[in-house]
Each structure stands twice: as C-alpha cells, then as structure tokens.
PDB file of C-alpha atoms in Angstrom:
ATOM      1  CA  UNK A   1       7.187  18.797   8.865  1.00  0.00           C
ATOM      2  CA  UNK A   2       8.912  15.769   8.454  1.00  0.00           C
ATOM      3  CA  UNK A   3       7.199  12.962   5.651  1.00  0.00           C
ATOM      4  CA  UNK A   4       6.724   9.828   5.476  1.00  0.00           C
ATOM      5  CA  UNK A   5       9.010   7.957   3.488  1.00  0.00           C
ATOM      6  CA  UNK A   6       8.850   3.962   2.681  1.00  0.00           C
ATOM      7  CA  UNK A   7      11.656   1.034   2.647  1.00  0.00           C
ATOM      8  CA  UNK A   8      11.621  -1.978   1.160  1.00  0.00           C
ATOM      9  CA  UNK A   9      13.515  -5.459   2.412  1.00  0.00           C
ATOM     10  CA  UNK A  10      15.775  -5.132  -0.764  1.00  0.00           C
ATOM     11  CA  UNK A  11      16.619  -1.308   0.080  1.00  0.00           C
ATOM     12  CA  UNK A  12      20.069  -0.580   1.194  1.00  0.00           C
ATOM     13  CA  UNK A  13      18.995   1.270   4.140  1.00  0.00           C
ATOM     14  CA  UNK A  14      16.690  -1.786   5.420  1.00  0.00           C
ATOM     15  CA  UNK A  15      18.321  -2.499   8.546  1.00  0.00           C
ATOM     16  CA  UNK A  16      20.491  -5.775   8.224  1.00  0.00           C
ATOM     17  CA  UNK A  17      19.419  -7.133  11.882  1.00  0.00           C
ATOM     18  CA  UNK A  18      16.074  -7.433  10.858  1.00  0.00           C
ATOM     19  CA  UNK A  19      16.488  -9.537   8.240  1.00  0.00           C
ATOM     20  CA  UNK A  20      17.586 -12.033  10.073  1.00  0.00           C
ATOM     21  CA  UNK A  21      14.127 -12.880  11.586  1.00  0.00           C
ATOM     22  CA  UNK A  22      11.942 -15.464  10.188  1.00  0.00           C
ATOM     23  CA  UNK A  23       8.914 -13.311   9.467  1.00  0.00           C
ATOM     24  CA  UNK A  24      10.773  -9.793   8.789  1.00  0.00           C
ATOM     25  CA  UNK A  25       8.424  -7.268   7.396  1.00  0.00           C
ATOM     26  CA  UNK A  26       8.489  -6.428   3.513  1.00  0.00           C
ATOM     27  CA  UNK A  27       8.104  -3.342   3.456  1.00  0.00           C
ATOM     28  CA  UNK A  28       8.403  -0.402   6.777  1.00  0.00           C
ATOM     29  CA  UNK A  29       6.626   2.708   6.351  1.00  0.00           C
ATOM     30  CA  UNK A  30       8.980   5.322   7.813  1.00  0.00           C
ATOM     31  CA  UNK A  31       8.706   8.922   9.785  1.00  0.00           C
ATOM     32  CA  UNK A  32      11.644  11.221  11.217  1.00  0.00           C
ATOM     33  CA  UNK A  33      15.710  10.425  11.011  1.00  0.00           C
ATOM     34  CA  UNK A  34      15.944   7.035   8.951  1.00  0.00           C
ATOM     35  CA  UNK A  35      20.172   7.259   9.361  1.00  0.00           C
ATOM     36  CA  UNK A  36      18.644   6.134  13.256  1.00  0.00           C
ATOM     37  CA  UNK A  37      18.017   2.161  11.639  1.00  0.00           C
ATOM     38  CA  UNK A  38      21.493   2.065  10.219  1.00  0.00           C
ATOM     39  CA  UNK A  39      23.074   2.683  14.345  1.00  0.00           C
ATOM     40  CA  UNK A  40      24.223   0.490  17.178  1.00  0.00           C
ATOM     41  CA  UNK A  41      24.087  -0.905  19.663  1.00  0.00           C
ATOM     42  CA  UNK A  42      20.375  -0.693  20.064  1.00  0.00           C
ATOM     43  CA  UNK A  43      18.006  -2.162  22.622  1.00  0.00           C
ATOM     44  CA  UNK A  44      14.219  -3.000  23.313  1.00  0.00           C
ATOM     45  CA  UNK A  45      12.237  -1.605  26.498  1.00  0.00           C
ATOM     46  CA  UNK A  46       8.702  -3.008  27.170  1.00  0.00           C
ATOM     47  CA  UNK A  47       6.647  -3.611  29.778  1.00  0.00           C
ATOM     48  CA  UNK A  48       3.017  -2.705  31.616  1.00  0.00           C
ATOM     49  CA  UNK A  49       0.549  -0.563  30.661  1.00  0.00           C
ATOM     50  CA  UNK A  50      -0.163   0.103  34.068  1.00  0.00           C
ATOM     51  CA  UNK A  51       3.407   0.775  35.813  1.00  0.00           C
ATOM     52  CA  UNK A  52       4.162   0.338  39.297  1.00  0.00           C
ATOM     53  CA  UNK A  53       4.642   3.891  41.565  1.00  0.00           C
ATOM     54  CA  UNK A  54       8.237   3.203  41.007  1.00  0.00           C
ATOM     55  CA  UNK A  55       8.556   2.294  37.625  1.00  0.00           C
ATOM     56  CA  UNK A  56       9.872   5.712  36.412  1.00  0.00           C
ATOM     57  CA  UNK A  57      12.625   5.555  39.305  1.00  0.00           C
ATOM     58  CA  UNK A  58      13.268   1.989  37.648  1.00  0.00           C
ATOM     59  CA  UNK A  59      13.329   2.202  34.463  1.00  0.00           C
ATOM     60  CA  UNK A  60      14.905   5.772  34.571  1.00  0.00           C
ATOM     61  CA  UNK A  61      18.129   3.768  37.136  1.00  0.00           C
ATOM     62  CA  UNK A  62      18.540   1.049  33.922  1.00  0.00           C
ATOM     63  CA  UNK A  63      18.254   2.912  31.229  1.00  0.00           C
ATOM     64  CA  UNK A  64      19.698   6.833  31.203  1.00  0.00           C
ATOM     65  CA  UNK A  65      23.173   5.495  31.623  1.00  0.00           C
ATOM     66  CA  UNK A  66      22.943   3.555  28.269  1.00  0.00           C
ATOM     67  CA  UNK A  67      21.377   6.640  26.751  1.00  0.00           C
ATOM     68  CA  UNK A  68      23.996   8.929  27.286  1.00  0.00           C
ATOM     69  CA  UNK A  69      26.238   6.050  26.175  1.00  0.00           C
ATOM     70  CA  UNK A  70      24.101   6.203  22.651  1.00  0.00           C
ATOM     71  CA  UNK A  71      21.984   3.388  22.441  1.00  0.00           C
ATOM     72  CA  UNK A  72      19.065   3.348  20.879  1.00  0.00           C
ATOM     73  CA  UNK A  73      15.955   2.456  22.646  1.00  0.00           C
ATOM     74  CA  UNK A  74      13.101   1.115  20.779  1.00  0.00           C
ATOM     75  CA  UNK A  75      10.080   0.384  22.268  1.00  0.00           C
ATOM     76  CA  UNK A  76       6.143   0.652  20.803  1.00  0.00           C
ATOM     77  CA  UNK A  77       5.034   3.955  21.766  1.00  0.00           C
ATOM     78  CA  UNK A  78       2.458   2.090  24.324  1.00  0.00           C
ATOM     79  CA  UNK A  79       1.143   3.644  27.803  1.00  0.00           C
ATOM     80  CA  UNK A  80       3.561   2.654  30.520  1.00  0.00           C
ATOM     81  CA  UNK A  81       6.545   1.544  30.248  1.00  0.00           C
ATOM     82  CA  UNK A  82       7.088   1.847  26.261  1.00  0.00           C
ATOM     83  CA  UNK A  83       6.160   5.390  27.041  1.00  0.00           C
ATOM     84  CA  UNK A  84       8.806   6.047  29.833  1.00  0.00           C
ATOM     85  CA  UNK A  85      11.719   5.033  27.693  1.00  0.00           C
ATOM     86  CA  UNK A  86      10.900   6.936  24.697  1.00  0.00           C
ATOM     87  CA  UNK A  87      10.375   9.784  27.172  1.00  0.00           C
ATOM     88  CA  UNK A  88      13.791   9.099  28.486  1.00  0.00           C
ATOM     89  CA  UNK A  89      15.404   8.906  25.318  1.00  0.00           C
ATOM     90  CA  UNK A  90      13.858  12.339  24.555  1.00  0.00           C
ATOM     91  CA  UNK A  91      14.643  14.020  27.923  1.00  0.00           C
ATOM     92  CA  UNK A  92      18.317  12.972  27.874  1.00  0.00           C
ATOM     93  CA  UNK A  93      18.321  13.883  24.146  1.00  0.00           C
ATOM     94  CA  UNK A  94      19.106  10.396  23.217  1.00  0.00           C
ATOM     95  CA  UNK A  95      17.682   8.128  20.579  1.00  0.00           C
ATOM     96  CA  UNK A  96      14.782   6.306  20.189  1.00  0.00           C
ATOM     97  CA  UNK A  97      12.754   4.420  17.483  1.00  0.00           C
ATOM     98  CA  UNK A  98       9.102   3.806  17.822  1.00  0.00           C
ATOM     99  CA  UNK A  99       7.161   0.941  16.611  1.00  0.00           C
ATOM    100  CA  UNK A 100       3.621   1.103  15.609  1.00  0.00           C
ATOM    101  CA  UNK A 101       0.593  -1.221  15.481  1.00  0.00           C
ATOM    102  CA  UNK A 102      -0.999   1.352  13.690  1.00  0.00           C
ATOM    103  CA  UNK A 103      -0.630   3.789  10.787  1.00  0.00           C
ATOM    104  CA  UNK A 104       0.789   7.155  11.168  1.00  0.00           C
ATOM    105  CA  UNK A 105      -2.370   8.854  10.776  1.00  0.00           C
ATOM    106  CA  UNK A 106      -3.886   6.989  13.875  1.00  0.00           C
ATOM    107  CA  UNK A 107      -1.671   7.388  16.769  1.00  0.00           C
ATOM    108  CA  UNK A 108      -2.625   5.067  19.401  1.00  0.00           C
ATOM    109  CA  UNK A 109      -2.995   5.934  22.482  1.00  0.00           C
ATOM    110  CA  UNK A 110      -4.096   9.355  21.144  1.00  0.00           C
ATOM    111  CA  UNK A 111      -3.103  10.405  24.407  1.00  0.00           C
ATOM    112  CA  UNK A 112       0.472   9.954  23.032  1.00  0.00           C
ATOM    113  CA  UNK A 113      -0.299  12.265  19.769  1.00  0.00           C
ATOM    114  CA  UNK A 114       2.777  14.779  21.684  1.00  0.00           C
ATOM    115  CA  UNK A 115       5.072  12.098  22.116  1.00  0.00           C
ATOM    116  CA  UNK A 116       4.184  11.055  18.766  1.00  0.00           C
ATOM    117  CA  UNK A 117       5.303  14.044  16.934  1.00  0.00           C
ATOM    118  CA  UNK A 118       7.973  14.637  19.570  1.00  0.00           C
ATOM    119  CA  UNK A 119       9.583  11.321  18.637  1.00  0.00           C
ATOM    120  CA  UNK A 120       8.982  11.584  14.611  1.00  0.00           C
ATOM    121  CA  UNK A 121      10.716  15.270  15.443  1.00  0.00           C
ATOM    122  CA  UNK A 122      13.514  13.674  16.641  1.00  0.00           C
ATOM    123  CA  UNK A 123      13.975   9.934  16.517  1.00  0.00           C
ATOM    124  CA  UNK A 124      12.091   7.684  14.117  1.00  0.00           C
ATOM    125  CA  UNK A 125       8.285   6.372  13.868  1.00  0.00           C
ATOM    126  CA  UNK A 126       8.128   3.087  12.113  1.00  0.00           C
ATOM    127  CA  UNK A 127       5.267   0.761  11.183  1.00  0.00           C
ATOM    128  CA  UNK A 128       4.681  -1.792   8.676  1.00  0.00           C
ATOM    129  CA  UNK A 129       0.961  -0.471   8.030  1.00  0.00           C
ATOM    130  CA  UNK A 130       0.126   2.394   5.529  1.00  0.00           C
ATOM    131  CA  UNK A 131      -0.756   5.323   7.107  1.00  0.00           C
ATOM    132  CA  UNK A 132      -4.449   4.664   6.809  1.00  0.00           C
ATOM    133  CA  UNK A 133      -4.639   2.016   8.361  1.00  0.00           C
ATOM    134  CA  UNK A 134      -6.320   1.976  12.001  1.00  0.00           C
ATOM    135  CA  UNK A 135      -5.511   0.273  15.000  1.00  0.00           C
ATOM    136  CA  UNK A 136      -6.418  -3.355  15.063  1.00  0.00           C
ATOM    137  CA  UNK A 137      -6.042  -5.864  17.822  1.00  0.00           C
ATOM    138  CA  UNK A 138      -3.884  -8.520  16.132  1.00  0.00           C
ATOM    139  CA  UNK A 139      -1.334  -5.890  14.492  1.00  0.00           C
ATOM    140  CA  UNK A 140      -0.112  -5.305  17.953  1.00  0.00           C
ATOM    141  CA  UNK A 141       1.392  -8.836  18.746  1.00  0.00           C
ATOM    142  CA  UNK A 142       2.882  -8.546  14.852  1.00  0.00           C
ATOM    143  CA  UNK A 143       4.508  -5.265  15.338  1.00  0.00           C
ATOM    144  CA  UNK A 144       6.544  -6.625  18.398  1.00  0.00           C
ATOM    145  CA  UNK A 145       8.402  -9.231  16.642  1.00  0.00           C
ATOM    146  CA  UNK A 146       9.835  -5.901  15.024  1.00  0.00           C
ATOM    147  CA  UNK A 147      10.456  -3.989  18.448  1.00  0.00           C
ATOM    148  CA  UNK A 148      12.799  -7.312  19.485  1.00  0.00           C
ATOM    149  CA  UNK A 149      13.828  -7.974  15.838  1.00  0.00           C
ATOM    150  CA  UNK A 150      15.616  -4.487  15.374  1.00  0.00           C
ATOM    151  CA  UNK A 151      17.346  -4.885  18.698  1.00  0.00           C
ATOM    152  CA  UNK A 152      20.309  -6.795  20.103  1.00  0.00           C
ATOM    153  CA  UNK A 153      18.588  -7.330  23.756  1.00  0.00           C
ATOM    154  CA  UNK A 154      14.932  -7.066  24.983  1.00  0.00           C
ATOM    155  CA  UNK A 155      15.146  -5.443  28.599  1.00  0.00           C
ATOM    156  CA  UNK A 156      11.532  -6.239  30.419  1.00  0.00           C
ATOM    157  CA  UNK A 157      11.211  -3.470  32.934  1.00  0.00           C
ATOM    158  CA  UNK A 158       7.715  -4.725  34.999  1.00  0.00           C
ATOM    159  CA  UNK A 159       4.932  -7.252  33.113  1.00  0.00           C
ATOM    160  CA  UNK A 160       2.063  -8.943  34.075  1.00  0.00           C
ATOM    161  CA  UNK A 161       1.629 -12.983  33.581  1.00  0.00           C
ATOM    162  CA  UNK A 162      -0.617 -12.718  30.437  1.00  0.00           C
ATOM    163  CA  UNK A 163       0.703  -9.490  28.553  1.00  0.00           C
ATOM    164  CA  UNK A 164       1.651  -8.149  24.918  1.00  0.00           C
ATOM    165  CA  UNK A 165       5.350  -8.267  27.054  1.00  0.00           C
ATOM    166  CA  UNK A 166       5.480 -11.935  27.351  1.00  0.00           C
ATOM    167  CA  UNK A 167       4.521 -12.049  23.627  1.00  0.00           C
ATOM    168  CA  UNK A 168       7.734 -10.078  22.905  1.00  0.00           C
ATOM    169  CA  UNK A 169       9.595 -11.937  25.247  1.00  0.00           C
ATOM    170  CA  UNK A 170       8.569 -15.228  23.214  1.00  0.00           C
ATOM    171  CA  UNK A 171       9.168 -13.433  19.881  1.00  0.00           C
ATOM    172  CA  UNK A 172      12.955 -12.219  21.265  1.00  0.00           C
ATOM    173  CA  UNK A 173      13.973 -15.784  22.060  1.00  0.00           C
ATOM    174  CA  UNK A 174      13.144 -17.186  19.070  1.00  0.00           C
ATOM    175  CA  UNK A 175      14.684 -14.936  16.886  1.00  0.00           C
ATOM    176  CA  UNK A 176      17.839 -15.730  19.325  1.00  0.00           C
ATOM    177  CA  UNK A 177      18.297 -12.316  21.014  1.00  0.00           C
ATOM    178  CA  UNK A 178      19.134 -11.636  24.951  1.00  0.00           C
ATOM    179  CA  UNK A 179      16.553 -10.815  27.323  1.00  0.00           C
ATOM    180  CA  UNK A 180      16.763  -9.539  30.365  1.00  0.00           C
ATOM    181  CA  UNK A 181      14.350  -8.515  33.025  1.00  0.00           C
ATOM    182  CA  UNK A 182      14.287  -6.320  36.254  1.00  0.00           C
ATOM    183  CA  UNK A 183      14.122  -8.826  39.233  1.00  0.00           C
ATOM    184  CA  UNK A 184      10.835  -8.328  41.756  1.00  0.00           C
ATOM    185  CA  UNK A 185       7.396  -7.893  41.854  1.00  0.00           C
ATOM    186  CA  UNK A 186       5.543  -4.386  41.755  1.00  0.00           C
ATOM    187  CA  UNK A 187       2.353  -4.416  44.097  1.00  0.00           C
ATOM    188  CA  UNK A 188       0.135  -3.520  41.574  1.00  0.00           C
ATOM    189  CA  UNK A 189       1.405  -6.825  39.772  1.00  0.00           C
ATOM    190  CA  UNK A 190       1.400  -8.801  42.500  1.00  0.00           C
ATOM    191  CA  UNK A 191      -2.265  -8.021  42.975  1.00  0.00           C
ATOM    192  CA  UNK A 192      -2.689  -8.714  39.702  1.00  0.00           C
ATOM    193  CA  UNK A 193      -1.483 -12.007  39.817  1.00  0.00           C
ATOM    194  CA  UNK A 194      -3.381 -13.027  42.735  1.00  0.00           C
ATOM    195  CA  UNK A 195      -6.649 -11.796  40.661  1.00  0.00           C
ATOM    196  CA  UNK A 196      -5.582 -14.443  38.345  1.00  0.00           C
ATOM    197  CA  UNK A 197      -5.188 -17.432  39.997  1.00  0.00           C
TER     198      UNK A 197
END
C-alpha cells in the first residue's frame, strides 16, 4: 500500500498553477502517483450531489473524449457528479486527482471508501488536512478553491442555485480560470428550484 507523503509550497514538485491563487495552500498532504500534479492539461468536474437520470449519459458524452486524450480530471471525490468523473477517469484508465475536505483516514462519503482506495491506487488523493483530521463543514468550501486552482477550466456538469458548485464556480473566476457549464435544466433541478422560490 501506497503512503502518504507531504509537499510543501517551496517543494519543487508543488504544482506551479497553484501558486498562482491568492490563498494557495501551504502545505498538501499527498496519497498515490504525485508525478500526476506535475501533468497537463488538466480540468475540474463538479456538480450535484443528487444527479439527474441522465447525468452519467452527460457527463460520460463531455468528458471520455478528453480522457482518452489525457487530461486530468480533478474533482472532490463527492456523491454525484464528482463521483462520475473520477469513475470515468478510472473506467477509461485515465487520470484523475481527488480533492479532500477531509483527512485520509476519514473518507467522506464512506460510501466512497472503494473509490477512495481505487483512486489513491491509481491517480492521486490530495488534501490540505492531516490525516486525522475529520470532516468539517467549512473545510469543504476551502478545499474547492484547490479543485479550480489546480485546473486550467472548471466544467459544471448539473448544479443547483445554492450549492458547494456555485462556490467553486465563484472561486474559478476569481482566480481567472475558464468555466464552462452544460446548457439545460435536469427535472430534479428544476423542481428544486421551484422549491426555492
């Protein structure tokens, strides 16, 4: 088994794009292929927690092409659509990075424990939390200015008006990357919405 291994912002390997961000992490506690932070082009996938029926069909239309063309696809190892592209990535033996709220030793969802180790087997586990450390709500909205920090683009697959997404979303345009987003609205969003107003 793979173990965890630590990076500094002054280490060599500290990937250069993330600098660039106004509040870039210190240090990154690290788990599977680190040589996966030093590779381009790379590119951010978020969205719901609770995906459309079609959101696989979606996401899977966008994003395999650019997998087998070696991007990397981070995303934060969430239910929904973070967990359809690392799948992906996985199935089409791409690469993916994953970026934690948590530390390592509680994987959140724990549904995702398999996905977890599949991913720190082979792609890379990242969070800026020691491994003790448990899920908290407020480290979730820190660790996405990392998802859209390490990438060049943020793609928003499906997201609901008040979301963790739209947080990301924010976080990508200030630190000056491109977002995109799939046009139309999922039923099960639109609902949502409606509940809302």
């Amino acid at each position: 088994m793979k173990q965890y291994g630590v990076i500094t912002i002054v280490d060599e390997v500290y990937p250069p794009v993330l600098k660039t961000i106004k509040d870039a992490p210190i240090v990154l506690y690290t788990f599977g292929d680190v040589d996966l932070l030093k590779q381009t082009p790379t590119l951010s996938v978020i969205g719901t927690r609770n995906p459309s029926v079609g959101a696989w069909e979606t996401t899977s239309h966008i994003i395999t092409p650019l997998i087998k063309e070696n991007w990397v696809i981070i995303s934060g190892m969430a239910r929904g659509i973070d967990s359809f592209a690392h799948k992906l990535a996985l199935l089409h033996h791409g690469r993916t990075i994953a970026v934690m709220g948590s530390g390592f030793q509680y994987v959140y969802p724990r549904e995702n424990k398999k996905l977890f180790e599949a991913i720190a087997q082979h792609g890379l586990i990242l969070s800026e939390y020691p491994p003790h450390i448990p899920p908290r709500p407020y480290q979730f909205p820190e660790r996405n200015r990392i998802i859209s920090g390490l990438s060049f683009g943020t793609l928003v697959i499906e997201a609901a008006l008040r979301s963790g997404t739209l947080i990301t979303v924010e976080q990508a345009l200030d630190q000056g990357r491109e977002v995109y987003a799939v046009p139309g609205s999922p039923p099960c969003l639109s609902k949502q919405k409606a509940a809302t107003k």
